[in-house]
Short mmCIF file of C-alpha atoms in Angstrom, two decimals:
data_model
loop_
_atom_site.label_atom_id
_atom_site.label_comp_id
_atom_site.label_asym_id
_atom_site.label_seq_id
_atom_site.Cartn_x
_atom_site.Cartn_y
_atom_site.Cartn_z
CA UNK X 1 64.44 4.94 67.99
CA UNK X 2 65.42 2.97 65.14
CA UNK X 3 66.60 5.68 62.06
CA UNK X 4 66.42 5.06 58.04
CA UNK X 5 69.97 4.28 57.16
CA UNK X 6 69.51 6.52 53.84
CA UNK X 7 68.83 9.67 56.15
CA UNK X 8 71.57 8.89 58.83
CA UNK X 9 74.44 8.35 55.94
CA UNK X 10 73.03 11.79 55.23
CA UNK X 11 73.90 13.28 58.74
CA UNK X 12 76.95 11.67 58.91
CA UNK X 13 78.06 13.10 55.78
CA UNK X 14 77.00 16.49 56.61
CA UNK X 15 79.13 15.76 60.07
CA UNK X 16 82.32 14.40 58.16
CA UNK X 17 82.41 17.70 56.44
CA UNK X 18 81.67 20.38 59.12
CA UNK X 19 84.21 17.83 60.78
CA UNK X 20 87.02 18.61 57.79
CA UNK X 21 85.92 22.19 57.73
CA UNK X 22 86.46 22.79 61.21
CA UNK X 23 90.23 21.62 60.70
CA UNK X 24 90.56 23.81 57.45
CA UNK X 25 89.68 26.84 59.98
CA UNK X 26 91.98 25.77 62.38
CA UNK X 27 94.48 25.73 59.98
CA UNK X 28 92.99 29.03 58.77
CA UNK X 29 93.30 30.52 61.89
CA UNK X 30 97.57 29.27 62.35
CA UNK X 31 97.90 30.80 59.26
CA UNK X 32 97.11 33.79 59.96
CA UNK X 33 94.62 33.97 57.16
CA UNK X 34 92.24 37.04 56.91
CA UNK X 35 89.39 37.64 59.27
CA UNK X 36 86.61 37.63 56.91
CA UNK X 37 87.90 34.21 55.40
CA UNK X 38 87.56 32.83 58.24
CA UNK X 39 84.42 33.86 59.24
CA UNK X 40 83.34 32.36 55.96
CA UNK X 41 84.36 29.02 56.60
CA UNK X 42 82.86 29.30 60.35
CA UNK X 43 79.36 30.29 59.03
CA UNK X 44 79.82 27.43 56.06
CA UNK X 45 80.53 25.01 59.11
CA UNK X 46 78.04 26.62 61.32
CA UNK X 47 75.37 25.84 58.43
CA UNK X 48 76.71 22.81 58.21
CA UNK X 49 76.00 21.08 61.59
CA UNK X 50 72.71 23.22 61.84
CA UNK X 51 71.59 21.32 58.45
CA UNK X 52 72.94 17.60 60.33
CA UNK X 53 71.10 18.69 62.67
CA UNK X 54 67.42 19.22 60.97
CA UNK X 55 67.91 16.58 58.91
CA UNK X 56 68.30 13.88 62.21
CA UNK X 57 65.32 16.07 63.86
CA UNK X 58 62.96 15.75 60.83
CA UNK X 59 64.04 12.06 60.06
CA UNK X 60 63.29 11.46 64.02
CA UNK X 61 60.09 13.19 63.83
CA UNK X 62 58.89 11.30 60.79
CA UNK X 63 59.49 8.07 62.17
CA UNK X 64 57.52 9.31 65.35
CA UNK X 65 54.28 10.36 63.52
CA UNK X 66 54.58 7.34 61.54
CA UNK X 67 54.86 4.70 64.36
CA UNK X 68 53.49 7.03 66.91
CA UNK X 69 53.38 3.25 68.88
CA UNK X 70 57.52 4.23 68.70
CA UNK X 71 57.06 6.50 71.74
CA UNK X 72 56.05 3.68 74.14
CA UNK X 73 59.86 2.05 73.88
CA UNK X 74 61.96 5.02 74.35
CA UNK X 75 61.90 7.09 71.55
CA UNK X 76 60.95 10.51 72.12
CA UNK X 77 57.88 12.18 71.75
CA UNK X 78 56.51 14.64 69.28
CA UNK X 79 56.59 17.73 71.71
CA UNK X 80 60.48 16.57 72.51
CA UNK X 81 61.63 16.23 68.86
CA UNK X 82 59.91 19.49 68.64
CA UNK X 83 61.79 21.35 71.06
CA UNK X 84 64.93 19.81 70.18
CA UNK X 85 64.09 21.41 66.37
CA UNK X 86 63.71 24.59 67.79
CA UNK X 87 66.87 24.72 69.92
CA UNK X 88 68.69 24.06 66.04
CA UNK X 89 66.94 27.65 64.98
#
């Protein structure tokens, strides 16, 4: 399944910066820092990849519905993109 290049520089934003979060809690976390900062930063990376995530799942679904012939050369169906939403929720 072929994605627009607009929504996956999107994702892979949203990835590079869960991805630098991630090491600021690490760090966090060496530091010592306080509990409830760092569960901050783990629910700001946690919302993060969950938002990566919808955005490749909608983008995927979009693309499915509009070239439903798509689903004949690999790409997954509607029902799969569906499930895979709903194991992001």
């Amino acid at each position: 399944m072929q994605l627009d290049a607009s929504a996956l520089s999107d994702v892979t934003k949203r990835l590079r910066r869960a991805q630098g979060q991630i090491g600021g809690i690490i760090q966090m976390i060496e530091d010592g820092r306080q509990c409830a900062d760092v569960l901050t930063q783990i629910a700001a990376a946690s919302r993060a990849l969950d938002r990566a995530g919808f955005k490749l799942v909608a983008t995927g679904l979009r693309e499915c519905l509009a070239r439903p012939e798509g689903a004949r050369d690999g790409a997954p169906s509607e029902q799969e993109l569906e499930r895979l939403f709903m194991a992001l929720a």
